[in-house]
GROMACS .gro file of C-alpha atoms in nm:
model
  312
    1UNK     CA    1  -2.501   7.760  -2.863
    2UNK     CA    2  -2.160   7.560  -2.942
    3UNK     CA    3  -1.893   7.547  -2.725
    4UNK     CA    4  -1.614   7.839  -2.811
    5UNK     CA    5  -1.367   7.709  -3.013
    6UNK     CA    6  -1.084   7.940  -3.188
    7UNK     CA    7  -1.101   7.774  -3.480
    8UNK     CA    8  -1.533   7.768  -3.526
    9UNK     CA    9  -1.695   8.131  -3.389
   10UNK     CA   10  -2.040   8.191  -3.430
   11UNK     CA   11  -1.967   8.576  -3.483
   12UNK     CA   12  -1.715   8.752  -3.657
   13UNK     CA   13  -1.710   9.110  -3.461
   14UNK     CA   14  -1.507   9.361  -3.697
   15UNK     CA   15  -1.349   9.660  -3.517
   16UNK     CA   16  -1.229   9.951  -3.692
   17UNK     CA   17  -0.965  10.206  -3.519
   18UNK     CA   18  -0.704  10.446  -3.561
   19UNK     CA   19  -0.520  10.624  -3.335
   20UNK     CA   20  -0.779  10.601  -3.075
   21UNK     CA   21  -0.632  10.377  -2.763
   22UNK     CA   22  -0.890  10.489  -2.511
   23UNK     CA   23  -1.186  10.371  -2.702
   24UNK     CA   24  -1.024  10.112  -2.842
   25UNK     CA   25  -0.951  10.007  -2.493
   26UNK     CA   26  -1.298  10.038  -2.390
   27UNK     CA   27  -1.456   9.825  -2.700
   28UNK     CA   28  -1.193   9.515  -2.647
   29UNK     CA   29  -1.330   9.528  -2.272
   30UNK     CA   30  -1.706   9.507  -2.423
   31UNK     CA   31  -1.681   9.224  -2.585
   32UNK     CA   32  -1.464   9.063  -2.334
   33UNK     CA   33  -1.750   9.097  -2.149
   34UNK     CA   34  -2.000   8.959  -2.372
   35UNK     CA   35  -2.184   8.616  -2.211
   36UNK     CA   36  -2.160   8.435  -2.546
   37UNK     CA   37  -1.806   8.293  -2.564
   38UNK     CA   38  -1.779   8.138  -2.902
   39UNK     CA   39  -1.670   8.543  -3.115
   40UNK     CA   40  -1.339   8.649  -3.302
   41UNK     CA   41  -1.242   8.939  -3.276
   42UNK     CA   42  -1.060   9.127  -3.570
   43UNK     CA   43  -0.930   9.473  -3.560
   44UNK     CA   44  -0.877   9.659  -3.880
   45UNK     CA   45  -0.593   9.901  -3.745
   46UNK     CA   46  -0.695  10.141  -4.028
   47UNK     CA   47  -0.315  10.357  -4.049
   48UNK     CA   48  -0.277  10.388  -3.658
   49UNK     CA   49   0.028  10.305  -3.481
   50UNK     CA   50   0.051   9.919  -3.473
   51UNK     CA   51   0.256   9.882  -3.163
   52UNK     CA   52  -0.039  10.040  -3.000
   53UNK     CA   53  -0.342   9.828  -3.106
   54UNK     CA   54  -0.047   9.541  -3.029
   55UNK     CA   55  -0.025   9.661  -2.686
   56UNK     CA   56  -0.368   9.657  -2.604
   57UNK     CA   57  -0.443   9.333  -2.778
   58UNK     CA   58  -0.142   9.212  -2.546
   59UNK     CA   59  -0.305   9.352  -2.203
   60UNK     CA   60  -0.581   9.107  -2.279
   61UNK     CA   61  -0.596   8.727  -2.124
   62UNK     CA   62  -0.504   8.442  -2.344
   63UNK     CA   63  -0.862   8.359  -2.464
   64UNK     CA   64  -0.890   8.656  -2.575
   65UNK     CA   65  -0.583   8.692  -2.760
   66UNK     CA   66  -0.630   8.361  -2.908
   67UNK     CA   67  -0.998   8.473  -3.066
   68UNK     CA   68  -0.827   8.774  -3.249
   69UNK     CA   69  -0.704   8.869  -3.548
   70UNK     CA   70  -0.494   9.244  -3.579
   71UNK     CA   71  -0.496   9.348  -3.962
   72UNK     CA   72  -0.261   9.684  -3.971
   73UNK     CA   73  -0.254   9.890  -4.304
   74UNK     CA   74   0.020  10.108  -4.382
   75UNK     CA   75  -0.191  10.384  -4.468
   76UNK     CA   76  -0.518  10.495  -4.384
   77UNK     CA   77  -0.780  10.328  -4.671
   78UNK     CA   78  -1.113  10.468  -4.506
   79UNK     CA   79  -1.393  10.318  -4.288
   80UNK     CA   80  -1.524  10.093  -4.593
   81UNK     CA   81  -1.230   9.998  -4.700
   82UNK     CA   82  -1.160   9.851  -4.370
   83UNK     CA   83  -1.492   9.707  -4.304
   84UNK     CA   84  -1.440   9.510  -4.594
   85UNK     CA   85  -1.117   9.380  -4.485
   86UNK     CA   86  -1.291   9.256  -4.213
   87UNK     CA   87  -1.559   9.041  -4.403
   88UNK     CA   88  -1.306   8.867  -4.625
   89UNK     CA   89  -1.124   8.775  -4.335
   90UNK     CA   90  -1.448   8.681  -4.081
   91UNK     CA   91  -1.489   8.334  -4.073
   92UNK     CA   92  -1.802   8.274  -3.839
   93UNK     CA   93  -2.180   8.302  -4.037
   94UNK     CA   94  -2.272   8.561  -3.867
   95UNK     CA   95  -2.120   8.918  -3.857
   96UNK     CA   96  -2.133   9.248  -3.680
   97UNK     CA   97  -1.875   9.555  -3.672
   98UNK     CA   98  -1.829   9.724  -3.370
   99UNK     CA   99  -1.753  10.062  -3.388
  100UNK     CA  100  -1.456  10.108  -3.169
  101UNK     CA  101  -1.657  10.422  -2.957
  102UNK     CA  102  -1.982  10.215  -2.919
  103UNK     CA  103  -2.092   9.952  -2.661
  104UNK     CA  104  -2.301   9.703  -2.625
  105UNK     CA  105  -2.486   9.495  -2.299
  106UNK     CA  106  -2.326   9.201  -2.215
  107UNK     CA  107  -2.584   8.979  -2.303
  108UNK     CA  108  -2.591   9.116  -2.652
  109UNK     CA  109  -2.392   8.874  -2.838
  110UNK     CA  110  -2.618   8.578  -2.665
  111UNK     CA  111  -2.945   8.702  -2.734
  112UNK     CA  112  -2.890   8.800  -3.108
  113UNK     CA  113  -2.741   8.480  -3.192
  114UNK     CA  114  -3.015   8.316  -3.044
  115UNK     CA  115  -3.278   8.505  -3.203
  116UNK     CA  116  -3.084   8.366  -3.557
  117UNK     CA  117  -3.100   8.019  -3.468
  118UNK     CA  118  -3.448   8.065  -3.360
  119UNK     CA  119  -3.574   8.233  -3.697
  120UNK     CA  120  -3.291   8.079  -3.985
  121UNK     CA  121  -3.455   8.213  -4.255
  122UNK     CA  122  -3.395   8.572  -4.105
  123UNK     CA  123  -3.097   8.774  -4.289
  124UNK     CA  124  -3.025   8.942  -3.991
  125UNK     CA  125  -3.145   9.066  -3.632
  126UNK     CA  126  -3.149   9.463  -3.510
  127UNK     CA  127  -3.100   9.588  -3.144
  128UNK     CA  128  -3.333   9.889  -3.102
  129UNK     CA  129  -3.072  10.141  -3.018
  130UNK     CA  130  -2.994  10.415  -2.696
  131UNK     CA  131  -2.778  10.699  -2.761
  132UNK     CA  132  -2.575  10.784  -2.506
  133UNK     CA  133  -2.453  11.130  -2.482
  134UNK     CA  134  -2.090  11.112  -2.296
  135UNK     CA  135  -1.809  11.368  -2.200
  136UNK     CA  136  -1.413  11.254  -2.228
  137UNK     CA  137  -1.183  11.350  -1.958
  138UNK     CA  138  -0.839  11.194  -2.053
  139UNK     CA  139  -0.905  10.812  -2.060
  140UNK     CA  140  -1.268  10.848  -1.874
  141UNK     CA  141  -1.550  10.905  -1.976
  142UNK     CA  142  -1.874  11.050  -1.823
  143UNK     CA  143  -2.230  10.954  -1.908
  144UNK     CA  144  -2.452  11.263  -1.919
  145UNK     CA  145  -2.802  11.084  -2.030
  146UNK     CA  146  -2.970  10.902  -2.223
  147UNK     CA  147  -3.193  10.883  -2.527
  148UNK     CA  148  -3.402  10.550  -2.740
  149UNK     CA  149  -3.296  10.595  -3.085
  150UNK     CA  150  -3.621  10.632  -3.330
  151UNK     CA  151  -3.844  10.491  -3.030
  152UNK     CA  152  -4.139  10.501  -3.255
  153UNK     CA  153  -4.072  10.263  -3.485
  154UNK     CA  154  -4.208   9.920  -3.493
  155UNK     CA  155  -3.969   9.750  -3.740
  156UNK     CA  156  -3.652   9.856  -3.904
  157UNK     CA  157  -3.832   9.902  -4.234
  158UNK     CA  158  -3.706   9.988  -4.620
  159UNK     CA  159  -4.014  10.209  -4.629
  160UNK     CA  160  -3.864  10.410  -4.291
  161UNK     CA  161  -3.508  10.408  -4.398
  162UNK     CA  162  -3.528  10.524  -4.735
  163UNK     CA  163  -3.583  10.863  -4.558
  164UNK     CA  164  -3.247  10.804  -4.361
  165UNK     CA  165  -3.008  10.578  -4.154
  166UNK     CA  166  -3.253  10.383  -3.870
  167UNK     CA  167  -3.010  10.170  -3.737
  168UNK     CA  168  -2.617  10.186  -3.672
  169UNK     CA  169  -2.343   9.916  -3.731
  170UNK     CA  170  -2.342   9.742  -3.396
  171UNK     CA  171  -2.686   9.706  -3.360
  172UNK     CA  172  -2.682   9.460  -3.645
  173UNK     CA  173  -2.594   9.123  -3.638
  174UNK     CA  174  -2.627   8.964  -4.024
  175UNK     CA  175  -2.518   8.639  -4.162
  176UNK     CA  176  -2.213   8.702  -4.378
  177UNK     CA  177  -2.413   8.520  -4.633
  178UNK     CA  178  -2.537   8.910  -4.722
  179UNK     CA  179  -2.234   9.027  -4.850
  180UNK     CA  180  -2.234   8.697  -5.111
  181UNK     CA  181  -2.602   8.813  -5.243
  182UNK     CA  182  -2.601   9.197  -5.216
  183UNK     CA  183  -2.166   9.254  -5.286
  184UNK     CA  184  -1.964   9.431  -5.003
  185UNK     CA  185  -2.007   9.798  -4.823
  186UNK     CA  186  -1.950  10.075  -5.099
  187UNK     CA  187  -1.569  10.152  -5.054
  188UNK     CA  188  -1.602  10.417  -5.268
  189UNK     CA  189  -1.816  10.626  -5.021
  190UNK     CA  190  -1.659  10.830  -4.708
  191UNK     CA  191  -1.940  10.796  -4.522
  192UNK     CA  192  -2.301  10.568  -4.482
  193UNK     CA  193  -2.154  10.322  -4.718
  194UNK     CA  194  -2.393  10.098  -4.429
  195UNK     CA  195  -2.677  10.250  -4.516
  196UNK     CA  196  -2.657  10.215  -4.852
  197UNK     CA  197  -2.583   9.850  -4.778
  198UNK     CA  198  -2.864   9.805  -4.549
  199UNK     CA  199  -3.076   9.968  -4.847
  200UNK     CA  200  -2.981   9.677  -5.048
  201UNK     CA  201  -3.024   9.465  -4.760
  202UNK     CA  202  -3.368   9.562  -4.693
  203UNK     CA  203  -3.513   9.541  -5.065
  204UNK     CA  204  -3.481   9.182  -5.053
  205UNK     CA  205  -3.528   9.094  -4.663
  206UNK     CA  206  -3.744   9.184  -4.384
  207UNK     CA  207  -3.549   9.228  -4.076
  208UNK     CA  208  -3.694   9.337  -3.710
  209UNK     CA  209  -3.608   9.399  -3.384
  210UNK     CA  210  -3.443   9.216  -3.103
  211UNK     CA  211  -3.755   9.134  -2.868
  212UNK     CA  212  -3.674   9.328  -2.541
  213UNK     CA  213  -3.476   9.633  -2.443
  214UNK     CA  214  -3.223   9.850  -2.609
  215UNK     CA  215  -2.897   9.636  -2.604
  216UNK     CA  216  -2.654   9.853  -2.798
  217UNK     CA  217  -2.505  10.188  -2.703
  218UNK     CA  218  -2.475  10.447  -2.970
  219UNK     CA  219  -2.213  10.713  -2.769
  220UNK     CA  220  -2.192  11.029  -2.889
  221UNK     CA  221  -2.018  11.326  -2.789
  222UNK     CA  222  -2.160  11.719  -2.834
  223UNK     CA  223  -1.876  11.974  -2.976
  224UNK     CA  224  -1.643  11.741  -2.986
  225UNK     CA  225  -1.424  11.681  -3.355
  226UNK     CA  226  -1.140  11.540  -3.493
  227UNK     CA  227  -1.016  11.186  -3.307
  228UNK     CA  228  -1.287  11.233  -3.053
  229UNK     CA  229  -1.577  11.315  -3.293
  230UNK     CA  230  -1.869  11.124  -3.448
  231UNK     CA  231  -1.884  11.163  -3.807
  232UNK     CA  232  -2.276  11.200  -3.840
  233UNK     CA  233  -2.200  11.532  -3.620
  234UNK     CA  234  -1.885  11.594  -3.705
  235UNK     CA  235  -1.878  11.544  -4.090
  236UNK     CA  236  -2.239  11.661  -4.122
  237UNK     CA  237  -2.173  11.818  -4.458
  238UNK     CA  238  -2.045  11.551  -4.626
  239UNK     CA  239  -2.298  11.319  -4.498
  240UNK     CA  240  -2.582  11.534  -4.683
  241UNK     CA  241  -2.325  11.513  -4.996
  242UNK     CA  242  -2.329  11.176  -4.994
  243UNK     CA  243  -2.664  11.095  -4.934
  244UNK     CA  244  -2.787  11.358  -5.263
  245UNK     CA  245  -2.472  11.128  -5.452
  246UNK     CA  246  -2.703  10.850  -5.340
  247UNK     CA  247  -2.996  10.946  -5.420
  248UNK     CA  248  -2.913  11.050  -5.750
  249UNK     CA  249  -2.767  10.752  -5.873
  250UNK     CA  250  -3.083  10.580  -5.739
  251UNK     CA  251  -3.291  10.817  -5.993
  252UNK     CA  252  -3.076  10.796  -6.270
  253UNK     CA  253  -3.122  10.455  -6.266
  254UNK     CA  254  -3.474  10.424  -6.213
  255UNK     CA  255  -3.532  10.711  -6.505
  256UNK     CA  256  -3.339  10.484  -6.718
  257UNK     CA  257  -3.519  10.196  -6.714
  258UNK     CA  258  -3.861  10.380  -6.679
  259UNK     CA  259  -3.890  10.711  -6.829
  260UNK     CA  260  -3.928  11.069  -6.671
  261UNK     CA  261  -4.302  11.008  -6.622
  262UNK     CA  262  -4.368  10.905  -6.258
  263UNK     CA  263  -4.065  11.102  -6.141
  264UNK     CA  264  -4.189  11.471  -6.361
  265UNK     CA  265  -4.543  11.405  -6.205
  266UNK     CA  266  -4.415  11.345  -5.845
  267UNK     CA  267  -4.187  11.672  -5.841
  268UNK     CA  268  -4.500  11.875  -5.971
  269UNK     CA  269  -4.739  11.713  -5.717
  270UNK     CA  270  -4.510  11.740  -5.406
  271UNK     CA  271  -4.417  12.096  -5.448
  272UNK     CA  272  -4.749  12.205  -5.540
  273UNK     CA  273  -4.863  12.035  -5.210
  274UNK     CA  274  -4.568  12.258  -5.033
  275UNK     CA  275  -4.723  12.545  -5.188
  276UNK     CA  276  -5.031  12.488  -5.081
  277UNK     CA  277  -4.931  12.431  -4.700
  278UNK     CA  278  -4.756  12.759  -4.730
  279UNK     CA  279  -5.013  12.991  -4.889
  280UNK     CA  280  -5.292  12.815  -4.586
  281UNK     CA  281  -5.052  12.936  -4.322
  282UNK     CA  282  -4.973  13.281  -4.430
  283UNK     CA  283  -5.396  13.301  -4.469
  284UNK     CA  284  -5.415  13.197  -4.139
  285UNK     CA  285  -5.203  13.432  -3.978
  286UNK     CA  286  -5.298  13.689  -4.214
  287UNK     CA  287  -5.701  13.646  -4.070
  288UNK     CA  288  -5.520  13.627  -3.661
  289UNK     CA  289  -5.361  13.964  -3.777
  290UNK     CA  290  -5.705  14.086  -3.877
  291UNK     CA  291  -5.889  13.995  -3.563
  292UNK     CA  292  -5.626  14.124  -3.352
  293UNK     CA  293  -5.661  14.421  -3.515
  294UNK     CA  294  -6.040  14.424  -3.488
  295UNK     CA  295  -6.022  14.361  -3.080
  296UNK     CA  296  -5.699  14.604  -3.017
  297UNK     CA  297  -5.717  14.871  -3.278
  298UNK     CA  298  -5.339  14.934  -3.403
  299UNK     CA  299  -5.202  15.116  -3.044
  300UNK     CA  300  -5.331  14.751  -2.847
  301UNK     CA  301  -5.207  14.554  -3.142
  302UNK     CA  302  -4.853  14.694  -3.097
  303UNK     CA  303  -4.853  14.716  -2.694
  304UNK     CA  304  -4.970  14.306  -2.751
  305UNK     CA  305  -4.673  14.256  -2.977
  306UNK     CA  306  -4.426  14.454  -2.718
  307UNK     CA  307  -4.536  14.237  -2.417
  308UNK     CA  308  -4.454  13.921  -2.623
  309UNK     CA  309  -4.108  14.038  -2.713
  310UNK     CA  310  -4.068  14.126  -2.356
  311UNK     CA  311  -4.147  13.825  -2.223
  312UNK     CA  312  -3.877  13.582  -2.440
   0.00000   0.00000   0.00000
């Protein structure tokens, strides 16, 4: 890789905040960390107080102060909104935004940057993913354990994410060149405006996984809401709003330009496949009914029943 220089970063990293100082605190020290040298940094302060986000910016060493950028907004715009704020002002090829409550190793940076100038024609690389499952205590947090995020898969695939989301923001580092083909993330969605841009993104590209371990932390935090909450938990409901908006539009469209055929046939064949699954299972337990009533008689049947109630 090149030498860091201010003014030529191989990665734009785009943070979003508001009003959260701890985490913010905590995601400026991650990528201070990071072994690759040669980032900017630029914080999309989306409404929060600006003398805070200053303040922190200020607690960091020169280097670091002299890689980033601090755009405030009056007024809170949404988490699009301010990802896109970020791309127009990124100046590196390469991209990633950093959720201000997630973290990453500290070899991250280095080893997907490498990866992209080892493959150029790839549109992007993806970190396979740990969530990590944390309590807040003031400014600490506690780690309570750990979990590989969709383990099974072998390739962040169209096919796989059609269904839903398979990777989060900072696992994936993408050349900016993305936003110039494909347009930028949805503003006018609340929520997964990335994965309907990693829909696009995967329709025309093939993307995989950064050979080795998990190298991004997806933290996450059980009952908690407001400031401290993660909106695929905490904003459940409008997450399955949005994604049914999405999908919709993604019909209409495709009925447009191709008729009702495929689509009528499909809803027919699919639910008459549910109903099938449904009337084999209630035969099934209807002939285990039968037999136990063959082997117990009625009185047995109901002491069985009893002693299975009594032991849950």
């Amino acid at each position: 890789m090149t030498d860091a220089r201010v003014d030529d970063p191989d990665v734009s990293i785009i943070v979003r905040t508001k009003d959260r100082p701890d985490y913010l605190r905590r995601a400026l020290a991650d990528i201070a960390a990071q072994t690759l040298a040669s980032w900017e940094c630029i914080i999309v302060n989306d409404g929060g107080d600006p003398e805070t986000v200053a303040g922190l910016v200020a607690a960091r060493d020169d280097a670091f102060r002299a890689r980033t950028t601090v755009i405030d907004s009056p007024e809170s715009r949404g988490r699009w909104r301010s990802a896109n704020a970020g791309v127009l002002a990124a100046r590196a090829a390469l991209v990633v935004l950093h959720d201000d409550d997630d973290t990453w190793d500290a070899d991250f940076l280095e080893r997907a940057t490498d990866y992209l100038d080892a493959h150029p024609t790839r549109a992007g690389v993806v970190s396979r993913i740990e969530i990590v499952w944390e309590t807040r205590d003031g400014d600490r947090f506690s780690e309570e354990r750990r979990e590989v995020f969709q383990e099974h898969l072998t390739a962040p695939s169209l096919s796989d994410t059609l269904l839903f989301n398979r990777f989060v923001p900072i696992g994936f580092v993408y050349r900016r060149r993305l936003h110039e083909e494909h347009g930028l993330y949805d503003d006018s969605l609340p929520v997964v405006g990335d994965w309907a841009f990693n829909l696009k993104v995967l329709t025309h590209e093939e993307l995989e996984y950064l050979p080795g371990a998990p190298a991004v932390q997806w933290r996450q935090r059980t009952g908690s809401s407001g400031a401290d909450g993660n909106s695929v938990i905490d904003s459940g409901d409008l997450h399955r709003a949005v994604d049914a908006r999405i999908r919709d539009a993604a019909l209409r469209e495709y009925v447009q330009a191709n008729g009702t055929g495929l689509v009528l046939y499909l809803t027919k064949f699919i639910d008459q496949r549910f109903v099938d699954v449904e009337n084999g299972v209630r035969g099934h337990l209807a002939e285990v009914e039968t037999r136990l009533r063959d082997d117990l008689g009625p009185r047995g049947l109901l002491r069985a029943v009893k002693r299975r109630i009594r032991r849950r």
